[in-house]
PDB file of C-alpha atoms in Angstrom:
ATOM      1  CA  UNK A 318       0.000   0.000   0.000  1.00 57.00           C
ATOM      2  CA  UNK A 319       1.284   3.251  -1.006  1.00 67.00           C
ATOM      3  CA  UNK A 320      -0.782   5.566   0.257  1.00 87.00           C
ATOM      4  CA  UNK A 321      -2.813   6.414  -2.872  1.00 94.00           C
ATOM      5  CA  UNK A 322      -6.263   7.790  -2.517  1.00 96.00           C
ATOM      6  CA  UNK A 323      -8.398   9.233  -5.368  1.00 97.00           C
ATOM      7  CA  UNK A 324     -11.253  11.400  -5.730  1.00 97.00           C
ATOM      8  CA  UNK A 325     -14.064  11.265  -6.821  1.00 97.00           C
ATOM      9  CA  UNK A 326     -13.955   7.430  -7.438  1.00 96.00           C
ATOM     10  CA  UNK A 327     -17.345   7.558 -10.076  1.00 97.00           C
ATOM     11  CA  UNK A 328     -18.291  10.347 -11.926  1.00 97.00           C
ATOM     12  CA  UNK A 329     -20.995  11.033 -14.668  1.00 97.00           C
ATOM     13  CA  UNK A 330     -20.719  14.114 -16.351  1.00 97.00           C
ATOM     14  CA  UNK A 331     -22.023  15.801 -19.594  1.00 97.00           C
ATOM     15  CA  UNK A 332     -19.986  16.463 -22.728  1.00 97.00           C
ATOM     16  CA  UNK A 333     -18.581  20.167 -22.409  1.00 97.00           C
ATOM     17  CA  UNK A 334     -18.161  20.518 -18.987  1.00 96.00           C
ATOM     18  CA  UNK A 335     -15.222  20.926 -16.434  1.00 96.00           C
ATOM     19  CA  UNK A 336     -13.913  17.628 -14.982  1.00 97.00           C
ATOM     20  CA  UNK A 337     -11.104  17.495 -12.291  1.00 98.00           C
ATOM     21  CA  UNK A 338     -10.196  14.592 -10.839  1.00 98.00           C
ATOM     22  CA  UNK A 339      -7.875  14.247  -7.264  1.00 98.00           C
ATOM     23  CA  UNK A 340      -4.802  12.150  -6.789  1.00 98.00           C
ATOM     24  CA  UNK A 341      -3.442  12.447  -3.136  1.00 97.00           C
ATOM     25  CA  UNK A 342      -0.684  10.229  -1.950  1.00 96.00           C
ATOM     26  CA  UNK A 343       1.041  10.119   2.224  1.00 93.00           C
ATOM     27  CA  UNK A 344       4.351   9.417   1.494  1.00 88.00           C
ATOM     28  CA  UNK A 345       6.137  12.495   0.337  1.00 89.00           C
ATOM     29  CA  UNK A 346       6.845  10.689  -3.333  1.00 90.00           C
ATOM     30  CA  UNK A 347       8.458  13.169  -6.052  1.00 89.00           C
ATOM     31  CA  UNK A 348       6.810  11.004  -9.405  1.00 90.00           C
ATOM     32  CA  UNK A 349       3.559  10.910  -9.576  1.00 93.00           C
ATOM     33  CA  UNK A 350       2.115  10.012 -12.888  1.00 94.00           C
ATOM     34  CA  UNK A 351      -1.966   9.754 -14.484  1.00 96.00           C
ATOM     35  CA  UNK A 352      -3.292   6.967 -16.431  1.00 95.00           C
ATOM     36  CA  UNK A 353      -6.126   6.091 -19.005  1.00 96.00           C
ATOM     37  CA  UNK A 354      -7.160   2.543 -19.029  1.00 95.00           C
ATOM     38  CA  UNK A 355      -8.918   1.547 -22.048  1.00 92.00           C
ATOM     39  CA  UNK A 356     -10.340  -1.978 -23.383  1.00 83.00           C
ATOM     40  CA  UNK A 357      -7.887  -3.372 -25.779  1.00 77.00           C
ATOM     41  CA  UNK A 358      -5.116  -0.474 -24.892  1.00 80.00           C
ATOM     42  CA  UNK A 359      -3.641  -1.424 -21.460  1.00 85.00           C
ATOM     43  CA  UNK A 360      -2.723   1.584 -19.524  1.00 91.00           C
ATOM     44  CA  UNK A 361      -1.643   4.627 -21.644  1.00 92.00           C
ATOM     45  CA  UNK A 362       0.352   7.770 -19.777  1.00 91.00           C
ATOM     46  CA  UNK A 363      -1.710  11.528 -19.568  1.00 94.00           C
ATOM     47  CA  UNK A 364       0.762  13.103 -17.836  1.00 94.00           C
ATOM     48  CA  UNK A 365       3.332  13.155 -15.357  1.00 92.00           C
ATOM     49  CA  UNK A 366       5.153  15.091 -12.464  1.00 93.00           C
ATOM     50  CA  UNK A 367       8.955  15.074 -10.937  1.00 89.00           C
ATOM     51  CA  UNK A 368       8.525  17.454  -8.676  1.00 90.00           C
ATOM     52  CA  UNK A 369       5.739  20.435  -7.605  1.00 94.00           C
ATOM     53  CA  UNK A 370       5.315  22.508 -10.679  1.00 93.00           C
ATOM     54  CA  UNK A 371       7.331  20.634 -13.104  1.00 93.00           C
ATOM     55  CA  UNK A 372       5.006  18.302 -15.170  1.00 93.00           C
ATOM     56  CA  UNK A 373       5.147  16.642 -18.469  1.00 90.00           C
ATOM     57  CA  UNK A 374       3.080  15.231 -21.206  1.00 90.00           C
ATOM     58  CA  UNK A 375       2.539  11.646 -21.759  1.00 88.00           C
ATOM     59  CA  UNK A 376       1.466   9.648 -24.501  1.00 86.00           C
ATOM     60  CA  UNK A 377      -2.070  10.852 -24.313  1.00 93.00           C
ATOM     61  CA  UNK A 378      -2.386  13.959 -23.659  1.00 94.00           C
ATOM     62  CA  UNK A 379      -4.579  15.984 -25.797  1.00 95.00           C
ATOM     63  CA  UNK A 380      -7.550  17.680 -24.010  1.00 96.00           C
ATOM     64  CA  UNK A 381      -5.778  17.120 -20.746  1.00 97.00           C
ATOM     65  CA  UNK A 382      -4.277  18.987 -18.091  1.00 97.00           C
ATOM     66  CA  UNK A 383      -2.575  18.661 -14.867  1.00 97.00           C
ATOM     67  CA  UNK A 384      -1.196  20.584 -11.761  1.00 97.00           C
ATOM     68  CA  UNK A 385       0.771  19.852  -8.728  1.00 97.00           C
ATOM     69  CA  UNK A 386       0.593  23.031  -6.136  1.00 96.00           C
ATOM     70  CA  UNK A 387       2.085  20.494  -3.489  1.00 96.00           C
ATOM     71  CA  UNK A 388       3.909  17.404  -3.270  1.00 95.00           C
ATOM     72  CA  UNK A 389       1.051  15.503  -2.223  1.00 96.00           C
ATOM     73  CA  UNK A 390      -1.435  16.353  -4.926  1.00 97.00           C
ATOM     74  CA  UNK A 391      -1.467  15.976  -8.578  1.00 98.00           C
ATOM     75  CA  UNK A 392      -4.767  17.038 -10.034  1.00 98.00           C
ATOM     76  CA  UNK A 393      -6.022  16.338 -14.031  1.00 98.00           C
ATOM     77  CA  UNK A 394      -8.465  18.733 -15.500  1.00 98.00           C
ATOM     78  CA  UNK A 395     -10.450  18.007 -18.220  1.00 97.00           C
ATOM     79  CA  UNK A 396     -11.148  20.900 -19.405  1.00 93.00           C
ATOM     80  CA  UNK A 397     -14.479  20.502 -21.627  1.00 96.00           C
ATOM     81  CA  UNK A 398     -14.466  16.602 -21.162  1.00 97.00           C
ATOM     82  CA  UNK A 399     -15.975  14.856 -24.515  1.00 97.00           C
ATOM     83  CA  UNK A 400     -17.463  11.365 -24.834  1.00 96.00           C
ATOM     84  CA  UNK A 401     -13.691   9.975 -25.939  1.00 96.00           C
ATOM     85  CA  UNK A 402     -12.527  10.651 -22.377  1.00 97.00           C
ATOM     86  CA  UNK A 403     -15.207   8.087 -21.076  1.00 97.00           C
ATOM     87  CA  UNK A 404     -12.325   6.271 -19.428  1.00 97.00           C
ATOM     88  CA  UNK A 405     -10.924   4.594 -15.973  1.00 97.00           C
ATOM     89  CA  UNK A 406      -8.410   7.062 -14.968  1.00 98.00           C
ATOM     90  CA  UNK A 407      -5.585   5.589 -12.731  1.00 97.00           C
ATOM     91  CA  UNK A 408      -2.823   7.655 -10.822  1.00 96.00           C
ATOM     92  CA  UNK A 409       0.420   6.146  -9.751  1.00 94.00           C
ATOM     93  CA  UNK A 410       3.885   7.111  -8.249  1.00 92.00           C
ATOM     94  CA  UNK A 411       7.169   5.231  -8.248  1.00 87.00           C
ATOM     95  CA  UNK A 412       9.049   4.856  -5.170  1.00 80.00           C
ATOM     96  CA  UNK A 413      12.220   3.736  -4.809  1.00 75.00           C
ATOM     97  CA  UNK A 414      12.336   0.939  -2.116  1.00 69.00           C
ATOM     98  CA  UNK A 415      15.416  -0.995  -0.699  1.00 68.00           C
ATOM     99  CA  UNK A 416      17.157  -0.004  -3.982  1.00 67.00           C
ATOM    100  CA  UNK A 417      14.245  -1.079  -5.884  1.00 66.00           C
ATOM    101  CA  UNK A 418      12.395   0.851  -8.683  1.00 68.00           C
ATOM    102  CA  UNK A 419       9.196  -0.041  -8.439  1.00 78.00           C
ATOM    103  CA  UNK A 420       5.913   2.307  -9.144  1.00 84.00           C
ATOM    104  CA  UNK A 421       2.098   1.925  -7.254  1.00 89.00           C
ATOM    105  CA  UNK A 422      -1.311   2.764  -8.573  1.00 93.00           C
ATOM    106  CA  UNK A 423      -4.570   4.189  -6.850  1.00 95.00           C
ATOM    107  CA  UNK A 424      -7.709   2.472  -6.412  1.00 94.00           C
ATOM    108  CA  UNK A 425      -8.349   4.429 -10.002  1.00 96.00           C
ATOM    109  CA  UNK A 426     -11.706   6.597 -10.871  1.00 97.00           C
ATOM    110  CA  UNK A 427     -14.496   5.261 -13.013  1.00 96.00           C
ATOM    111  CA  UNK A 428     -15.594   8.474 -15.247  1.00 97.00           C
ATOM    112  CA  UNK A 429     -18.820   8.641 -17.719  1.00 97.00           C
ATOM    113  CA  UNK A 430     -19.190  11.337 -20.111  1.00 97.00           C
ATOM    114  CA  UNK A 431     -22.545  11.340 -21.469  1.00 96.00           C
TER     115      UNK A 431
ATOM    116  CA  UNK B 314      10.672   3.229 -29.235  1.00 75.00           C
ATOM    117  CA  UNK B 315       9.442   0.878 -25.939  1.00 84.00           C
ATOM    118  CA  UNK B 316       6.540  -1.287 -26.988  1.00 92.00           C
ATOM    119  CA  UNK B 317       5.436  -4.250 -24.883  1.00 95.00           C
ATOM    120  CA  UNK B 318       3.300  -7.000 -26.645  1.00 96.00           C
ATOM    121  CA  UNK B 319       1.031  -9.632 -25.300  1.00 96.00           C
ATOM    122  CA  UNK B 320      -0.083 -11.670 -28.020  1.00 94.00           C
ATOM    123  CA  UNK B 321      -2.556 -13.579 -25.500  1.00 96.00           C
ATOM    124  CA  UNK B 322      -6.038 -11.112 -25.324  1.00 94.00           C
ATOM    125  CA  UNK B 323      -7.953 -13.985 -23.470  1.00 96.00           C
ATOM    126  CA  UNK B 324      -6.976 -17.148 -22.108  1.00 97.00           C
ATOM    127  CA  UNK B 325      -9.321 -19.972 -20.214  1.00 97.00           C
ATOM    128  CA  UNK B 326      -8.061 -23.133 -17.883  1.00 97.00           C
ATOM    129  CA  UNK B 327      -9.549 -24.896 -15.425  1.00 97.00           C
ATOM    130  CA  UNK B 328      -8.547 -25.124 -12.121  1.00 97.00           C
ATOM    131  CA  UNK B 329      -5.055 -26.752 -11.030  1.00 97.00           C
ATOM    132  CA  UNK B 330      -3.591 -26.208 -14.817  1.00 97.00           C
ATOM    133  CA  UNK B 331      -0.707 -24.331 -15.040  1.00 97.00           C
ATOM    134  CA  UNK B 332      -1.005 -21.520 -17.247  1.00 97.00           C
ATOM    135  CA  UNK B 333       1.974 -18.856 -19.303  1.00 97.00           C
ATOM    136  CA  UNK B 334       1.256 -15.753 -20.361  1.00 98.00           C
ATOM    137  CA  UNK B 335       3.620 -14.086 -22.580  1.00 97.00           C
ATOM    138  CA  UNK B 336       5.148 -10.674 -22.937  1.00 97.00           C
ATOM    139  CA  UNK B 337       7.800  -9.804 -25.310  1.00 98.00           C
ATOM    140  CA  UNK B 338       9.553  -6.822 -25.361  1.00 97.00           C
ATOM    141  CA  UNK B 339      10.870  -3.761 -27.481  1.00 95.00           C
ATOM    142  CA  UNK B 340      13.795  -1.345 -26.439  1.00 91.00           C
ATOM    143  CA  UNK B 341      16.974  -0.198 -27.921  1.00 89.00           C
ATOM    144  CA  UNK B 342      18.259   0.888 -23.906  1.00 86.00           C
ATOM    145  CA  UNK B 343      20.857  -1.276 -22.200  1.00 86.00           C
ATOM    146  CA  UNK B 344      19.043  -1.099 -18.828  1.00 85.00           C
ATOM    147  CA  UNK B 345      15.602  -1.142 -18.444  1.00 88.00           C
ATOM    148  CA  UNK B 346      12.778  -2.599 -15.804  1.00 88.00           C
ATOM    149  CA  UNK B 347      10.226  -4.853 -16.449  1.00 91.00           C
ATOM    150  CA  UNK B 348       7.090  -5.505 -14.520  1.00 92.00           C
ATOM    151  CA  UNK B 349       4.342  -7.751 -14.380  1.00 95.00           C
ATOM    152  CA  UNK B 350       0.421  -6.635 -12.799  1.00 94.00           C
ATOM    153  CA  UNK B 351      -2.704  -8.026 -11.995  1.00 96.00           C
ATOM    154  CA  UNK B 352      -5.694  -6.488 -11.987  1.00 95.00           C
ATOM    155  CA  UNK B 353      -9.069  -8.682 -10.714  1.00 95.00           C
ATOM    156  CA  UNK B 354     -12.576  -7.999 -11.215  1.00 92.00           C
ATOM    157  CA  UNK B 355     -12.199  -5.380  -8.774  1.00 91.00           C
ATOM    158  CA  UNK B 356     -10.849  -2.911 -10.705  1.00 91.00           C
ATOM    159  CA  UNK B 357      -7.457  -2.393  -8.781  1.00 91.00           C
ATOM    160  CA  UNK B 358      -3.824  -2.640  -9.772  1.00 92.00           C
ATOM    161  CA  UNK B 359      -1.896  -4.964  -7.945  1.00 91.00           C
ATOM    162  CA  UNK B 360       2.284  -5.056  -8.186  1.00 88.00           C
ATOM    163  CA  UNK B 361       3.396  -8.486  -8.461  1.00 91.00           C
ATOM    164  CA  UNK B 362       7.546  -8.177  -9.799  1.00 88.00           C
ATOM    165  CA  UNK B 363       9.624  -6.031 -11.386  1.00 86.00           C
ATOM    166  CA  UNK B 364      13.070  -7.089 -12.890  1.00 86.00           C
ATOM    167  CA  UNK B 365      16.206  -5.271 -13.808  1.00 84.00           C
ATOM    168  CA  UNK B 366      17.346  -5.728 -17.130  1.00 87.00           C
ATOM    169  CA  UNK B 367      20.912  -6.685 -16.028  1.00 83.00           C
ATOM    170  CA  UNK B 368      19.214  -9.913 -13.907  1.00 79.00           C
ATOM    171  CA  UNK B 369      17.908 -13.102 -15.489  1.00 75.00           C
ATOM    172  CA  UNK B 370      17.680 -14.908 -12.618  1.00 76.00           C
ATOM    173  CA  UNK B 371      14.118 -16.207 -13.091  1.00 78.00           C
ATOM    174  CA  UNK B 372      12.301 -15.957  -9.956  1.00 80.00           C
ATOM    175  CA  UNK B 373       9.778 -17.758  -8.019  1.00 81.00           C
ATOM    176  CA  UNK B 374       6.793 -16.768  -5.755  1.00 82.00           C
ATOM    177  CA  UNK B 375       4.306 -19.532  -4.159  1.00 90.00           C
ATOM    178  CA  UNK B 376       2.527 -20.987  -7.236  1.00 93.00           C
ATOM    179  CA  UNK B 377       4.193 -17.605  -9.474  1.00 93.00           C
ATOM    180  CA  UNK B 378       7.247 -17.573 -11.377  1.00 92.00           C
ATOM    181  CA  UNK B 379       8.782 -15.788 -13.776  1.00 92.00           C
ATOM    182  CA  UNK B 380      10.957 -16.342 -16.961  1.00 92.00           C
ATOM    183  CA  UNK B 381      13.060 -13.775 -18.269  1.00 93.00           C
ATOM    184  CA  UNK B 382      15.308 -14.150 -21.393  1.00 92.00           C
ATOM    185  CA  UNK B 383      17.063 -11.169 -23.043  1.00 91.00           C
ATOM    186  CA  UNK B 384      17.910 -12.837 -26.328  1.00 92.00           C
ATOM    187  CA  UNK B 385      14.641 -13.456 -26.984  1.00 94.00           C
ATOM    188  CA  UNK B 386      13.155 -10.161 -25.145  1.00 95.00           C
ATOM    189  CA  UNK B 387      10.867 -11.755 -23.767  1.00 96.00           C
ATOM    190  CA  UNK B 388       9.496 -11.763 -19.790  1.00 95.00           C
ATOM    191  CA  UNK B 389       7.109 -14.702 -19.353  1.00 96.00           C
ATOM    192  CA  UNK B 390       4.713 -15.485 -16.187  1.00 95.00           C
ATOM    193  CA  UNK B 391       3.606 -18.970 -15.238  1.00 95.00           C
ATOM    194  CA  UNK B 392       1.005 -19.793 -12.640  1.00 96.00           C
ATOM    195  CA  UNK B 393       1.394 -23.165 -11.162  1.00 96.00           C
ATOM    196  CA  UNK B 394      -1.779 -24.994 -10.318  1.00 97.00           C
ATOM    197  CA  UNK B 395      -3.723 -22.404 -10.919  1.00 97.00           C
ATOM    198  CA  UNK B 396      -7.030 -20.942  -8.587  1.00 97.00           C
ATOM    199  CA  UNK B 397      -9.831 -19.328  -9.313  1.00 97.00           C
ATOM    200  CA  UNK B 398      -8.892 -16.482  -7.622  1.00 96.00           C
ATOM    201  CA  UNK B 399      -5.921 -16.035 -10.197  1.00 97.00           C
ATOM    202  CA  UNK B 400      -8.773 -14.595 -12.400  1.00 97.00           C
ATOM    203  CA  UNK B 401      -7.983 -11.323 -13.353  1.00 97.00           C
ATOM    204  CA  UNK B 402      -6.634  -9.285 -15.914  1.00 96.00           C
ATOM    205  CA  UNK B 403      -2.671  -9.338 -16.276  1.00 97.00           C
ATOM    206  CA  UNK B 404      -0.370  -6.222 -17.821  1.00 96.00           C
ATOM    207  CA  UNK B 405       3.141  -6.725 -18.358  1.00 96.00           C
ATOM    208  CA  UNK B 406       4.854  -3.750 -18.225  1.00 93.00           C
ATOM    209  CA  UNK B 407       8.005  -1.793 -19.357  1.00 91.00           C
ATOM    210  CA  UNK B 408      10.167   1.165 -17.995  1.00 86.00           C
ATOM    211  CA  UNK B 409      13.621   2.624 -19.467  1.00 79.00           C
ATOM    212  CA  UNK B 410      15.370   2.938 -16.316  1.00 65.00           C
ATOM    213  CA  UNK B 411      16.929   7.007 -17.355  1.00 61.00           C
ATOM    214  CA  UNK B 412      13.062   7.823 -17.852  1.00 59.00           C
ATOM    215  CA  UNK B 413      12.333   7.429 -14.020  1.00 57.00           C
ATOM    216  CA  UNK B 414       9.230   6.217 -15.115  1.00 56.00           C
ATOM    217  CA  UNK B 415       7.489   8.713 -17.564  1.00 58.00           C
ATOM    218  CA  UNK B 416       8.288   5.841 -20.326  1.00 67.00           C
ATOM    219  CA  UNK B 417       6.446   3.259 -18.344  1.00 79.00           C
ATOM    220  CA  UNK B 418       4.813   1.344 -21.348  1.00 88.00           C
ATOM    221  CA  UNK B 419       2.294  -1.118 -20.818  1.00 91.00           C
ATOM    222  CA  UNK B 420       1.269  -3.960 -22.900  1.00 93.00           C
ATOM    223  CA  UNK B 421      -2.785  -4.555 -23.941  1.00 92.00           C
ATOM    224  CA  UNK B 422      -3.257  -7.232 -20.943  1.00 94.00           C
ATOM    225  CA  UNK B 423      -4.165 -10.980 -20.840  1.00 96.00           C
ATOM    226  CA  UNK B 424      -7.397 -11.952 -19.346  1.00 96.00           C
ATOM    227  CA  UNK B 425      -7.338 -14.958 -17.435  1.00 98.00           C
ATOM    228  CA  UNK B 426     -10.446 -16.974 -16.513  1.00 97.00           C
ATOM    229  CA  UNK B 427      -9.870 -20.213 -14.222  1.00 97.00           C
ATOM    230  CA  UNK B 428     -12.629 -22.126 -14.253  1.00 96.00           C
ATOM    231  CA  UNK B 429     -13.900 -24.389 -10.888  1.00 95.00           C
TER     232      UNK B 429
END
């Protein structure tokens, strides 16, 4: 357990509207990272932080943004969501552990655009 | 470019079979991770290994093990005697190890159903 919490964890929204989504994590990690999971696609990278205010796009990032005021949160804003970002979104970090590079996802948030 | 491919989309045993699921690999660095994740009906992602690319050692777990072999880039996971609580969706999983993880690439998943 890393400490990963997510909010909301289901959301329904309408196409056109303002969408952000919460990734908080307890253990002071510098990476923290946001997902898309998609039937057929695996996991596919949004966007990514090293550090508070220095983010990065991913492989997906169109129509996505993201912002880390603090270490502990890493927030993704879609900002007029569309039916194509119907999608389980999953944050992570990566942690280095007894030498080990390893990275840990949150319990991930179920979102609906209608 | 990293690409991770697992050719398996869907694959069904019954209980107490042992079962492989494949994952080959594509990356021109010298060092790299790779990892291996399951993910069961309930919707979470669970860590199960990670290797360094420098150690191919396979590894065993309880009833999990792991085959990795550079020459053939490939980083295979077998599940002895398998439950049906090993149902879930699998993702191997690949990360350049200078990219500190913003080139995590994962592969499309294996579903595995174990049937009672």
């Amino acid at each position: 357990d890393a400490g990963i919490t997510q909010s909301p964890r289901h959301k329904v929204t309408e196409t056109g509207t303002p969408v952000t989504l919460r990734c908080h994590q307890t253990e002071n990690h510098r990476y923290m990272y946001w997902y898309r999971q998609d039937p057929g696609h695996g996991l596919r990278l949004i966007h990514y932080s090293y550090g508070v205010k220095d983010t990065d796009k991913g492989e997906v990032s169109d129509g996505y943004s993201v912002s880390r005021s603090k270490t502990e949160d890493f927030l993704l804003t879609l900002e007029s969501a569309t039916s194509s970002q119907t999608s389980v979104y999953f944050c992570a970090i990566s942690a280095v552990r007894a030498g080990r590079y390893e990275q840990y996802f949150g319990p991930g948030t179920r979102l609906t655009v209608t | 470019a990293q690409k991770v491919t697992q050719a398996q989309t869907e694959i069904s045993v019954v209980e107490k079979e042992d079962v492989t699921l494949d994952c080959v690999y594509e990356t021109r660095d010298t060092t790299y991770y790779l990892f291996w994740y399951k993910q069961p009906p309930s919707g979470e992602l669970v860590f199960l290994i990670r290797r360094n690319s420098f150690d191919e050692q396979n590894e065993i777990s309880g009833r999990y093990s792991w085959n990795f072999q550079k020459s053939t880039s490939s980083f295979n996971f077998t599940i002895t005697a398998s439950q049906v609580v090993d149902s879930a969706v699998y993702f191997c999983a690949l990360s350049e190890a200078a990219s500190y993880g913003q080139n995590f690439v994962f592969g499309p998943g294996t579903r595995l159903s174990v049937l009672p």
